Amino acid sequence: MAVYALTGFSLVSLLSFGYLSWDWMKPSLVADVATDPMEKSLPPAFTRPPHIIFILTDDQGYHDVGYHGSDIQTPTLDRLAAEGVKLENYYIQPICTPSRSQLITGRYQIHTGLQHSIIRPRQPNCLPLDQVTLPQKLQEAGYSTHMVGKWHLGFYKKECLPTRRGFDTFLGSLTGNVDYYTYDNCDGPGVCGYDLHEGEDVAWDQSGKYSTLLYAQRVSKILASHSPKEPIFIYVAFQAVHTPLQSPKEYIYRYRSMGNVARRKYAAMVTCMDEAVKNITWALKKYGYYDNSVIVFSTDNGGQTFSGGSNWPLRGRKGTYWEGGVRGIGFVHSPLIKRKRRTSWALVHITDWYPTLVSLARGNLSNVPGLDGYNVWPAISEGKDSPRTEILHNIDPLYNHAKYGSLEDGFGIWNTAVQASIRVGEWKLLTGDPGYSDWIPPQTLTNFPGSWWNLERLTDGLRKSVWLFNITADPYERYDLSDQRPDVVRTLLMRLVHYNRTAIPVRYPAENPRAHPDFNGGAWGPWASEDDAEEWEGGGEPLKSRNKKKKCKICKLRSFFRKLNTRLMSNRI
C-alpha cells in the first residue's frame, strides 16, 4: 500500500475544511434553479441552424470555478452552467496543442501525428493540412466562421494559418503564450517577437490592450456586424489564464486579502475572463442571437499549480495524465437544450465537439470517416446515455521512458515504459511516467514563500510503471488496483495495443533558425516556402531518424544565423 506524507496539516484539519469529503461529487455546489413549468410545454425547436459560440480557456484548473467550490469569483460561469448542463465527466488533454488539435479535427493525437508535446514556435510543423477542420465543415453548412484568441496549431507556412484552415476572420496569437499587453513572446533567450495578428497581417496597432478584454470586444464587434438570421460560429480561445500572470489592477484589488501572490494574480485573471464571458453573452442577447444559440465552455487542460492554478481534489496538474491534468471544466448553455438546469455525468471528450457541432449545424459528416469523437448532443440536451464508453488519453512513444517499465510488466504485449493512458468504462490505466503525481490543495495559509504548498505527496511507488484506478469509485486516484486486478490491466493494455496499431508517425521536427522573428520584421509568422515545407515534411520518417539526417545541416544553419543575428544586434545597439 502506498505511504502518504501529510505536510503542514493533520487529517482531522483536512476533514474540518471538507477537502476530503465527497461533497464535490454532488450534482452541483450551486443551487440549481427550479425549472419553469411552462418551459416543458414549450420546448424550443430547431427552426434553423443554431449560432455556436465555443469558449476555450487556457490552464484554468478544475477547482478554479465557483461551482466547484473555488474561492475565485466566477458569477457568470456559475450562472450559465447552472442554467444549462454541467459536464462533470468531461475530459480534455493535458497540454495546449493536443486539446486544440483534437477539438478542431475530432481525432485523437495518434491520428494526426501530434502525440508528443506541443508545436513550438520554431518548428516547421502545424495541424496536418489533409485534415478537414471543424470550421471548414461549418463553412460547408453555410456558417460564417470566426476565431478570436490563441491558435497554437502551427504557422510556419501560410497554409497553416487559421484563415487557411476554415476561419473567415482571425484576431489573436499564433504561438503558445504572449504578454497580455505587449504581445511579445520569447522562445528562449534573445528569440523574441511580437505575436498578435489580424487575419494574416501583424496587428501592431493593437499593442497595449489587455488580451482578454480585446478578444471580448472583438466578439461583440463580429456579432454587431453580422445578421442573426445567418448562422455564425465563433471560436473564442482566451489566452487567459496562461502565464504570464497579468491582470488589470482593479481585478487584483478584489483579491488583496490573498496572501499568495501567484494565486492572487491568477484569481484576478479568472474573474476578468468571467466578466469577458458576461460581455459576450450580453452581446448575443443585444444583437438577437441568444434565443437560437449554443454556448460551449471548456478548459484546455488542467491548471498549472505552481502558477496559481488548482485542480483540487484531483491528483496531478497540467502536463500529466492524472485526473488533475485531463479532467476539465465544461458546460453547455443554450435555450435549445431540452433538459436544462442539471448536471450530466455522461462521458464526454473534447473530440466529441466536432461531430456534435457539425450535426447541430446540419452539416455532412459522411465525407470525414474515422473520427474519434461522437455526437453527444442527445446526452447533453435530453439526458440520454453517452455513446462514448472509452477515451484514449494518449500514447506518446517519444516521451522519456519510465526507468522501471518493461515488456514483461506488460504481459508481453505492451512496453510499460511507454507513456500512455486510457479509460475504458469505469477503469483508467496509466503506463510509463504519467507526470507529477501530488495532490495540491487550494492555498489556505499566507506565509509560504513559494507559489504552492504540497499538502500530500506520494512517497513510494516510484519504481512502478503501471497504475489502475476505478475512476468512478475513486476519482482522486488514491487506490492503485493494478496488483489486485491484473485481468483488468491486461484488458486495457490490449486496448492500447489496438489503438497503437492505428497510430501514424509522430510529427515533431527539429527547430529551424529561419523562424527567428528578426528575419520576419520582428514578429512571429510564416517563414517557410513551399519547397522548404516539402523538404522538411517529406518521407514520413520518425523524429529521431529525421533529425540525425538533418543534424549537420541544421547546426550549420544555426551557426550562420546566430552570427548574423549577433551582427544585427550589435548594429542596433
Coordinates of C-alpha atoms in Angstrom, one line a residue:
M1 CA 0.0 0.0 0.0
A2 CA 1.3 3.5 -0.8
V3 CA 2.5 5.6 2.0
Y4 CA 1.5 9.2 2.1
A5 CA 3.1 12.1 4.0
L6 CA 1.0 14.9 5.3
T7 CA 2.8 18.2 5.4
G8 CA 1.6 21.1 7.4
F9 CA -1.9 19.7 8.1
S10 CA -3.5 16.9 10.0
L11 CA -6.1 14.6 8.6
V12 CA -8.6 16.0 11.1
S13 CA -8.0 19.5 10.0
L14 CA -8.5 18.5 6.4
L15 CA -11.8 16.9 7.2
S16 CA -12.8 20.1 9.0
F17 CA -12.1 22.0 5.8
G18 CA -14.2 19.5 3.9
Y19 CA -11.4 18.8 1.5
L20 CA -11.5 15.0 1.8
S21 CA -15.3 14.8 1.7
W22 CA -17.2 13.6 -1.4
D23 CA -19.4 16.7 -1.5
W24 CA -17.7 17.8 -4.7
M25 CA -19.2 14.8 -6.4
K26 CA -22.7 16.1 -5.8
P27 CA -24.5 17.3 -8.9
S28 CA -23.9 20.9 -8.0
L29 CA -22.3 23.2 -5.4
V30 CA -24.6 26.0 -6.7
A31 CA -28.3 25.6 -6.1
D32 CA -30.0 24.6 -9.3
V33 CA -32.7 26.9 -10.4
A34 CA -36.2 25.4 -10.4
T35 CA -37.5 24.6 -13.8
D36 CA -40.3 26.8 -15.1
P37 CA -43.3 24.5 -15.5
M38 CA -44.2 26.4 -18.7
E39 CA -40.9 25.5 -20.2
K40 CA -41.7 21.8 -20.5
S41 CA -44.9 22.6 -22.5
L42 CA -43.0 24.9 -24.9
P43 CA -39.7 23.1 -25.9
P44 CA -37.6 25.1 -28.2
A45 CA -37.4 23.8 -31.8
F46 CA -34.5 23.9 -34.2
T47 CA -36.2 26.0 -36.8
R48 CA -32.8 27.0 -38.3
P49 CA -29.2 26.0 -37.6
P50 CA -28.1 27.5 -34.2
H51 CA -25.4 30.1 -33.7
I52 CA -22.4 28.4 -32.0
I53 CA -20.1 30.1 -29.6
F54 CA -17.2 27.9 -28.3
I55 CA -15.2 29.4 -25.4
L56 CA -11.9 27.7 -24.5
T57 CA -9.9 28.9 -21.6
D58 CA -6.2 28.2 -21.1
D59 CA -4.7 26.5 -18.0
Q60 CA -7.8 27.0 -15.8
G61 CA -7.7 24.5 -13.0
Y62 CA -10.6 22.1 -12.3
H63 CA -11.1 23.7 -8.9
D64 CA -11.0 27.3 -10.3
V65 CA -14.7 28.0 -11.0
G66 CA -17.2 29.0 -8.4
Y67 CA -19.5 26.0 -8.8
H68 CA -16.6 23.7 -7.9
G69 CA -16.2 25.4 -4.5
S70 CA -13.5 27.8 -5.5
D71 CA -12.5 31.0 -3.7
I72 CA -12.3 32.7 -7.0
Q73 CA -15.4 34.7 -8.1
T74 CA -16.9 33.5 -11.4
P75 CA -20.6 34.6 -11.2
T76 CA -21.1 34.5 -15.0
L77 CA -19.8 31.0 -15.5
D78 CA -21.7 29.8 -12.4
R79 CA -25.0 31.2 -13.7
L80 CA -24.5 29.9 -17.3
A81 CA -23.6 26.5 -16.0
A82 CA -26.5 26.4 -13.5
E83 CA -29.0 27.3 -16.2
G84 CA -27.5 24.9 -18.7
V85 CA -25.9 21.5 -18.4
K86 CA -22.7 20.9 -16.3
L87 CA -20.4 18.3 -17.7
E88 CA -18.9 16.5 -14.7
N89 CA -17.4 13.6 -16.6
Y90 CA -15.7 15.7 -19.2
Y91 CA -12.1 15.1 -20.5
I92 CA -9.6 17.2 -22.3
Q93 CA -5.8 16.8 -23.0
P94 CA -3.0 17.6 -20.5
I95 CA -1.4 20.4 -22.6
C96 CA -2.3 23.1 -25.2
T97 CA -1.7 21.9 -28.7
P98 CA -3.2 18.4 -28.2
S99 CA -6.5 19.7 -26.9
R100 CA -6.8 22.3 -29.7
S101 CA -5.9 19.8 -32.4
Q102 CA -8.5 17.3 -31.1
L103 CA -11.2 20.0 -30.9
I104 CA -10.5 21.1 -34.4
T105 CA -10.2 17.7 -36.0
G106 CA -12.3 15.4 -33.9
R107 CA -9.4 12.9 -33.8
Y108 CA -7.0 11.6 -31.2
Q109 CA -3.4 12.9 -31.3
I110 CA -2.2 9.5 -32.5
H111 CA -4.2 10.0 -35.7
T112 CA -2.7 13.4 -36.5
G113 CA 0.9 12.8 -35.6
L114 CA 0.7 15.4 -32.7
Q115 CA 1.0 12.9 -29.9
H116 CA 4.2 14.4 -28.5
S117 CA 4.4 17.7 -26.6
I118 CA 3.3 20.9 -28.3
I119 CA 4.0 22.7 -31.6
R120 CA 6.9 25.1 -30.8
P121 CA 7.3 28.4 -32.4
R122 CA 10.4 27.5 -34.4
Q123 CA 9.3 24.1 -35.6
P124 CA 8.3 23.5 -39.2
N125 CA 5.1 21.9 -38.1
C126 CA 1.4 22.5 -38.0
L127 CA -2.0 20.8 -37.9
P128 CA -1.8 18.3 -40.9
L129 CA -3.2 20.0 -44.0
D130 CA -5.1 16.9 -45.0
Q131 CA -7.4 17.2 -42.0
V132 CA -10.8 18.7 -42.7
T133 CA -11.3 21.1 -39.8
L134 CA -14.4 21.9 -37.7
P135 CA -14.7 25.4 -39.1
Q136 CA -14.4 24.1 -42.6
K137 CA -17.3 21.7 -42.1
L138 CA -19.3 24.6 -40.6
Q139 CA -18.5 26.7 -43.7
E140 CA -19.8 23.9 -45.9
A141 CA -23.0 24.1 -43.8
G142 CA -23.4 27.8 -44.6
Y143 CA -21.8 29.2 -41.4
S144 CA -19.8 32.4 -41.1
T145 CA -16.8 31.3 -39.1
H146 CA -14.6 33.5 -36.9
M147 CA -11.7 32.9 -34.5
V148 CA -10.6 35.1 -31.7
G149 CA -7.6 34.2 -29.4
K150 CA -4.9 31.7 -29.2
W151 CA -4.2 29.4 -32.2
H152 CA -1.2 27.2 -31.2
L153 CA -1.6 24.8 -34.1
G154 CA 1.4 25.9 -36.1
F155 CA 2.1 28.7 -38.5
Y156 CA 5.5 28.0 -40.3
K157 CA 3.8 28.5 -43.7
K158 CA 0.7 30.4 -44.7
E159 CA -1.3 27.3 -45.4
C160 CA -1.2 26.6 -41.7
L161 CA -2.9 29.8 -40.6
P162 CA -6.4 30.0 -39.1
T163 CA -7.7 31.8 -42.2
R164 CA -6.5 29.0 -44.4
R165 CA -8.0 26.3 -42.1
G166 CA -11.6 27.4 -42.2
F167 CA -12.0 30.7 -40.4
D168 CA -13.2 33.7 -42.3
T169 CA -11.6 36.1 -39.8
F170 CA -8.9 35.8 -37.1
L171 CA -7.6 38.1 -34.4
G172 CA -5.2 36.5 -32.0
S173 CA -1.8 35.0 -31.3
L174 CA -0.2 32.1 -33.2
T175 CA 2.2 30.9 -30.5
G176 CA 1.6 29.3 -27.1
N177 CA 1.9 32.3 -24.8
V178 CA 2.4 36.1 -25.1
D179 CA 2.5 39.1 -22.9
Y180 CA -1.1 40.2 -22.3
Y181 CA -0.4 43.8 -23.1
T182 CA 2.7 43.9 -25.4
Y183 CA 2.0 40.6 -27.2
D184 CA 5.7 39.7 -27.1
N185 CA 6.7 36.1 -26.9
C186 CA 10.2 34.8 -26.2
D187 CA 11.1 31.3 -27.3
G188 CA 14.4 31.3 -25.5
P189 CA 17.0 34.0 -24.7
G190 CA 17.1 36.5 -27.5
V191 CA 14.5 34.8 -29.6
C192 CA 11.6 37.2 -29.1
G193 CA 9.0 38.6 -31.3
Y194 CA 5.5 40.2 -31.5
D195 CA 2.6 37.9 -31.8
L196 CA -0.8 39.5 -32.4
H197 CA -2.4 39.0 -35.8
E198 CA -5.4 40.4 -37.7
G199 CA -6.2 37.9 -40.4
E200 CA -2.8 37.2 -42.0
D201 CA -1.2 40.5 -41.1
V202 CA 0.6 41.6 -37.9
A203 CA -1.7 43.7 -35.7
W204 CA 0.9 46.2 -34.5
D205 CA -1.8 48.8 -33.7
Q206 CA -3.5 46.7 -31.0
S207 CA -0.4 46.6 -28.7
G208 CA -1.2 47.8 -25.2
K209 CA -4.7 46.4 -25.0
Y210 CA -5.2 43.6 -22.4
S211 CA -6.0 40.5 -24.5
T212 CA -8.9 39.2 -22.5
L213 CA -10.8 42.5 -22.9
L214 CA -9.6 42.9 -26.5
Y215 CA -10.9 39.5 -27.5
A216 CA -14.3 40.0 -25.9
Q217 CA -14.6 43.4 -27.7
R218 CA -13.8 41.7 -31.0
V219 CA -16.6 39.1 -30.4
S220 CA -19.1 41.9 -29.8
K221 CA -18.0 43.7 -33.0
I222 CA -18.4 40.5 -35.0
L223 CA -21.9 40.0 -33.6
A224 CA -22.8 43.6 -34.2
S225 CA -21.8 43.4 -37.9
H226 CA -23.4 40.1 -38.7
S227 CA -27.1 39.2 -39.2
P228 CA -28.6 36.9 -36.6
K229 CA -30.7 35.4 -39.5
E230 CA -27.5 33.8 -40.8
P231 CA -25.7 31.1 -38.7
I232 CA -22.4 32.0 -37.2
F233 CA -19.6 30.1 -35.4
I234 CA -17.2 32.0 -33.2
Y235 CA -14.3 30.2 -31.6
V236 CA -13.1 32.2 -28.6
A237 CA -9.8 30.8 -27.4
F238 CA -8.9 33.1 -24.5
Q239 CA -5.2 33.4 -23.6
A240 CA -6.3 33.6 -20.0
V241 CA -5.3 32.2 -17.6
H242 CA -2.0 31.0 -19.0
T243 CA 1.2 32.6 -17.8
P244 CA 2.5 35.3 -17.6
L245 CA 0.3 36.2 -14.6
Q246 CA -1.0 39.6 -15.6
S247 CA -4.3 41.4 -14.9
P248 CA -5.8 44.9 -14.8
K249 CA -5.2 46.3 -11.3
E250 CA -8.9 46.6 -10.5
Y251 CA -9.3 42.8 -10.6
I252 CA -6.2 42.2 -8.4
Y253 CA -7.6 44.6 -5.8
R254 CA -10.6 42.3 -5.3
Y255 CA -8.2 39.6 -4.1
R256 CA -5.9 41.8 -2.0
S257 CA -6.6 39.6 1.1
M258 CA -5.0 36.5 -0.7
G259 CA -1.6 36.1 0.8
N260 CA -0.2 34.1 -2.0
V261 CA 0.9 36.5 -4.8
A262 CA 0.6 34.0 -7.7
R263 CA -2.8 32.8 -6.6
R264 CA -3.9 36.5 -6.2
K265 CA -2.9 37.4 -9.8
Y266 CA -4.3 34.2 -11.1
A267 CA -7.7 34.7 -9.4
A268 CA -7.9 38.2 -10.9
M269 CA -7.3 36.8 -14.3
V270 CA -10.0 34.2 -13.9
T271 CA -12.5 36.9 -12.7
C272 CA -11.6 39.2 -15.6
M273 CA -12.2 36.3 -18.0
D274 CA -15.5 35.6 -16.4
E275 CA -16.6 39.2 -17.0
A276 CA -15.5 38.9 -20.6
V277 CA -17.8 35.9 -21.0
K278 CA -20.5 38.1 -19.4
N279 CA -20.0 40.7 -22.1
I280 CA -20.1 38.1 -24.9
T281 CA -23.3 36.7 -23.5
W282 CA -24.8 40.2 -23.3
A283 CA -23.8 40.9 -26.9
L284 CA -25.6 37.7 -28.0
K285 CA -28.8 39.0 -26.4
K286 CA -28.4 42.6 -27.6
Y287 CA -27.9 41.7 -31.2
G288 CA -30.6 39.0 -31.4
Y289 CA -28.5 35.8 -31.4
Y290 CA -29.2 34.3 -28.0
D291 CA -32.5 32.5 -28.4
N292 CA -31.0 30.4 -31.2
S293 CA -27.5 30.0 -29.8
V294 CA -25.4 27.2 -28.2
I295 CA -22.6 28.3 -25.9
V296 CA -20.0 25.7 -25.1
F297 CA -17.4 26.4 -22.4
S298 CA -14.3 24.2 -22.0
T299 CA -10.9 24.4 -20.4
D300 CA -8.0 23.1 -22.5
N301 CA -6.0 21.3 -19.8
G302 CA -5.5 21.1 -16.0
G303 CA -4.3 24.1 -14.0
Q304 CA -0.6 24.8 -13.5
T305 CA -0.3 24.6 -9.8
F306 CA 3.0 26.5 -9.4
S307 CA 1.4 29.4 -11.4
G308 CA -1.6 29.8 -9.2
G309 CA -4.0 27.2 -10.5
S310 CA -5.7 24.5 -8.5
N311 CA -7.1 21.1 -9.6
W312 CA -8.1 20.1 -6.0
P313 CA -9.2 17.5 -5.0
L314 CA -7.9 15.8 -8.2
R315 CA -4.4 14.4 -8.4
G316 CA -1.7 15.9 -10.6
R317 CA -1.6 19.1 -12.7
K318 CA -1.2 20.4 -16.2
G319 CA 1.1 18.2 -18.3
T320 CA 0.2 15.0 -16.5
Y321 CA -2.2 12.1 -17.3
W322 CA -3.6 12.1 -13.7
E323 CA -7.2 13.4 -13.4
G324 CA -5.9 16.9 -12.5
G325 CA -4.3 17.1 -15.9
V326 CA -7.1 15.7 -18.1
R327 CA -10.5 16.3 -16.4
G328 CA -11.8 19.6 -17.4
I329 CA -14.4 22.2 -16.6
G330 CA -17.1 22.0 -19.2
F331 CA -20.7 23.1 -19.6
V332 CA -23.3 23.9 -22.3
H333 CA -25.7 26.8 -22.1
S334 CA -28.5 27.1 -24.6
P335 CA -32.2 27.9 -24.8
L336 CA -32.3 24.9 -27.2
I337 CA -31.5 22.3 -24.5
K338 CA -34.5 20.2 -23.7
R339 CA -33.5 19.3 -20.2
K340 CA -31.8 22.3 -18.7
R341 CA -30.5 23.1 -15.2
R342 CA -28.9 19.8 -14.4
T343 CA -25.6 18.1 -14.1
S344 CA -24.6 15.4 -16.6
W345 CA -22.3 12.5 -15.8
A346 CA -22.2 11.3 -19.4
L347 CA -18.7 10.6 -20.6
V348 CA -17.6 13.3 -22.9
H349 CA -14.2 14.1 -24.5
I350 CA -13.0 17.1 -26.4
T351 CA -13.0 15.2 -29.7
D352 CA -16.8 14.9 -29.4
W353 CA -17.4 18.6 -30.1
Y354 CA -16.5 18.1 -33.8
P355 CA -19.3 15.7 -34.7
T356 CA -21.7 17.2 -32.2
L357 CA -21.4 20.7 -33.5
V358 CA -21.4 19.7 -37.2
S359 CA -24.6 17.7 -36.5
L360 CA -26.2 20.6 -34.8
A361 CA -25.3 22.7 -37.8
R362 CA -26.9 20.1 -40.1
G363 CA -23.6 19.5 -41.7
N364 CA -22.4 16.4 -43.6
L365 CA -20.1 14.0 -41.7
S366 CA -20.2 11.3 -44.3
N367 CA -17.1 12.6 -46.0
V368 CA -15.0 12.7 -42.8
P369 CA -14.6 9.0 -41.9
G370 CA -12.5 7.8 -39.0
L371 CA -13.5 10.5 -36.4
D372 CA -12.7 9.5 -32.8
G373 CA -15.4 11.8 -31.5
Y374 CA -19.1 11.1 -31.0
N375 CA -22.3 13.2 -31.3
V376 CA -23.1 13.7 -27.7
W377 CA -25.9 16.2 -28.1
P378 CA -28.7 13.8 -27.2
A379 CA -26.7 13.0 -23.9
I380 CA -26.4 16.8 -23.2
S381 CA -29.8 18.0 -24.3
E382 CA -32.0 15.1 -23.4
G383 CA -30.1 13.2 -20.7
K384 CA -29.6 10.1 -22.8
D385 CA -26.6 7.8 -22.3
S386 CA -23.4 8.9 -23.9
P387 CA -22.3 6.9 -27.0
R388 CA -18.8 7.1 -25.6
T389 CA -17.5 4.3 -23.4
E390 CA -13.8 4.8 -23.6
I391 CA -11.1 7.5 -24.0
L392 CA -7.6 7.2 -25.3
H393 CA -5.9 9.9 -23.3
N394 CA -2.7 9.4 -25.4
I395 CA 0.2 7.2 -26.4
D396 CA 3.5 9.1 -26.6
P397 CA 6.4 7.0 -27.8
L398 CA 8.9 9.9 -27.6
Y399 CA 8.3 10.9 -24.0
N400 CA 11.0 9.8 -21.6
H401 CA 10.6 6.1 -21.0
A402 CA 9.9 5.1 -17.4
K403 CA 13.1 3.6 -15.8
Y404 CA 11.3 0.6 -14.4
G405 CA 8.9 -0.2 -17.3
S406 CA 9.3 -3.3 -19.4
L407 CA 7.5 -5.6 -21.9
E408 CA 7.5 -8.2 -19.2
D409 CA 5.5 -5.9 -16.9
G410 CA 3.0 -5.5 -19.8
F411 CA 2.3 -9.2 -20.1
G412 CA 4.5 -9.4 -23.1
I413 CA 2.0 -7.3 -25.2
W414 CA 2.9 -3.7 -24.1
N415 CA 6.1 -2.0 -23.0
T416 CA 5.1 -0.3 -19.8
A417 CA 8.0 2.1 -20.1
V418 CA 6.0 4.0 -22.8
Q419 CA 3.9 6.9 -21.5
A420 CA 0.2 6.1 -22.2
S421 CA -3.2 6.3 -20.6
I422 CA -6.6 5.0 -21.4
R423 CA -10.0 4.9 -19.8
V424 CA -12.5 2.1 -20.5
G425 CA -15.8 2.3 -18.7
E426 CA -15.0 3.0 -15.0
W427 CA -11.4 1.9 -15.3
K428 CA -8.4 4.0 -16.0
L429 CA -4.9 2.7 -16.8
L430 CA -1.6 4.6 -16.9
T431 CA 1.8 3.3 -18.1
G432 CA 5.2 4.8 -18.2
D433 CA 5.7 8.2 -16.5
P434 CA 2.3 9.8 -16.0
G435 CA 3.9 13.0 -14.6
Y436 CA 3.9 14.9 -11.3
S437 CA 1.6 13.0 -9.0
D438 CA 0.9 15.0 -5.9
W439 CA -2.4 16.2 -4.6
I440 CA -2.2 20.0 -4.1
P441 CA -4.9 21.8 -2.2
P442 CA -6.1 25.4 -2.6
Q443 CA -3.8 27.8 -0.8
T444 CA -5.0 28.2 2.8
L445 CA -2.1 29.8 4.6
T446 CA -0.5 33.1 3.7
N447 CA 3.1 32.9 4.9
F448 CA 4.6 30.3 2.5
P449 CA 7.2 31.9 0.2
G450 CA 6.5 29.5 -2.7
S451 CA 3.6 29.6 -5.1
W452 CA 2.1 26.5 -3.5
W453 CA 2.5 24.1 -0.6
N454 CA 2.5 20.4 -1.3
L455 CA -0.1 19.1 1.1
E456 CA 0.2 15.4 0.3
R457 CA 3.0 13.6 -1.6
L458 CA 3.3 10.0 -2.7
T459 CA 6.5 8.7 -1.1
D460 CA 6.6 5.2 -2.6
G461 CA 5.5 3.7 -5.9
L462 CA 8.4 5.4 -7.7
R463 CA 9.5 2.1 -9.1
K464 CA 6.2 1.5 -10.8
S465 CA 5.2 1.8 -14.4
V466 CA 1.6 0.6 -14.3
W467 CA -1.4 2.1 -12.4
L468 CA -5.0 1.1 -12.4
F469 CA -7.9 3.0 -10.9
N470 CA -11.6 2.7 -10.7
I471 CA -12.3 6.3 -11.5
T472 CA -16.0 6.2 -10.8
A473 CA -15.4 5.0 -7.2
D474 CA -12.0 6.7 -6.8
P475 CA -11.9 9.9 -8.8
Y476 CA -8.9 11.2 -6.7
E477 CA -6.8 8.2 -7.8
R478 CA -5.7 7.3 -4.3
Y479 CA -6.1 3.5 -4.6
D480 CA -4.0 1.7 -7.2
L481 CA -5.6 -1.6 -8.1
S482 CA -3.1 -2.8 -10.6
D483 CA -1.9 -5.6 -8.4
Q484 CA -5.4 -6.7 -7.3
R485 CA -6.9 -6.7 -10.8
P486 CA -4.3 -7.9 -13.4
D487 CA -7.2 -9.1 -15.5
V488 CA -8.4 -5.6 -16.0
V489 CA -4.8 -4.3 -16.6
R490 CA -4.3 -6.9 -19.4
T491 CA -7.7 -5.9 -21.0
L492 CA -6.8 -2.3 -21.0
L493 CA -3.3 -3.0 -22.3
M494 CA -4.9 -4.8 -25.2
R495 CA -6.9 -1.7 -26.0
L496 CA -3.7 0.3 -26.0
V497 CA -2.2 -2.2 -28.4
H498 CA -5.3 -1.8 -30.6
Y499 CA -5.0 2.0 -30.7
N500 CA -1.3 1.9 -31.3
R501 CA -1.7 -0.1 -34.4
T502 CA -3.7 2.8 -35.9
A503 CA -1.2 5.5 -34.9
I504 CA 0.7 7.5 -37.5
P505 CA 4.3 8.6 -37.1
V506 CA 5.0 11.4 -34.7
R507 CA 5.3 14.9 -36.3
Y508 CA 8.0 16.6 -34.2
P509 CA 10.6 18.1 -36.4
A510 CA 13.7 20.0 -35.2
E511 CA 13.5 23.7 -34.7
N512 CA 14.7 25.9 -37.6
P513 CA 16.6 29.1 -37.1
R514 CA 14.9 30.8 -40.1
A515 CA 11.8 31.1 -37.8
H516 CA 13.5 33.8 -35.7
P517 CA 11.3 36.9 -35.6
D518 CA 14.3 39.1 -36.5
F519 CA 14.0 37.6 -40.0
N520 CA 10.3 38.4 -40.1
G521 CA 10.2 42.1 -39.3
G522 CA 10.2 41.4 -35.5
A523 CA 7.1 39.3 -35.4
W524 CA 6.3 35.6 -35.3
G525 CA 4.7 34.5 -38.5
P526 CA 5.1 32.2 -41.5
W527 CA 8.6 31.9 -42.8
A528 CA 8.9 28.7 -44.9
S529 CA 8.5 28.5 -48.7
E530 CA 6.5 25.6 -50.3
D531 CA 9.7 23.9 -51.4
D532 CA 11.1 24.2 -47.8
A533 CA 8.0 22.6 -46.4
E534 CA 8.1 19.7 -48.8
E535 CA 11.8 19.0 -47.8
W536 CA 11.1 19.1 -44.1
E537 CA 7.9 17.2 -44.2
G538 CA 8.8 14.5 -46.7
G539 CA 9.3 10.9 -46.0
G540 CA 7.1 10.5 -43.0
E541 CA 10.1 9.2 -41.0
P542 CA 10.2 9.1 -37.2
L543 CA 11.6 12.1 -35.5
K544 CA 14.9 10.7 -34.3
S545 CA 16.0 9.3 -37.7
R546 CA 15.0 12.5 -39.5
N547 CA 16.9 14.6 -37.0
K548 CA 20.0 12.6 -37.4
K549 CA 20.0 13.1 -41.2
K550 CA 19.5 16.8 -40.9
K551 CA 21.7 17.4 -37.8
C552 CA 24.8 18.7 -39.5
K553 CA 22.8 20.9 -41.9
I554 CA 20.7 22.3 -39.1
C555 CA 23.8 23.0 -37.0
K556 CA 25.5 24.9 -39.8
L557 CA 22.4 27.0 -40.4
R558 CA 22.0 27.8 -36.7
S559 CA 25.7 28.9 -36.6
F560 CA 25.3 31.1 -39.6
F561 CA 22.1 32.8 -38.3
R562 CA 23.5 33.1 -34.8
K563 CA 26.5 35.1 -36.2
L564 CA 24.2 37.2 -38.4
N565 CA 21.9 37.9 -35.6
T566 CA 24.8 39.0 -33.4
R567 CA 25.9 41.5 -36.0
L568 CA 22.4 42.8 -36.4
M569 CA 22.0 43.2 -32.7
S570 CA 25.4 45.0 -32.5
N571 CA 24.4 47.4 -35.2
R572 CA 21.1 48.0 -33.4
I573 CA 22.8 48.8 -30.1

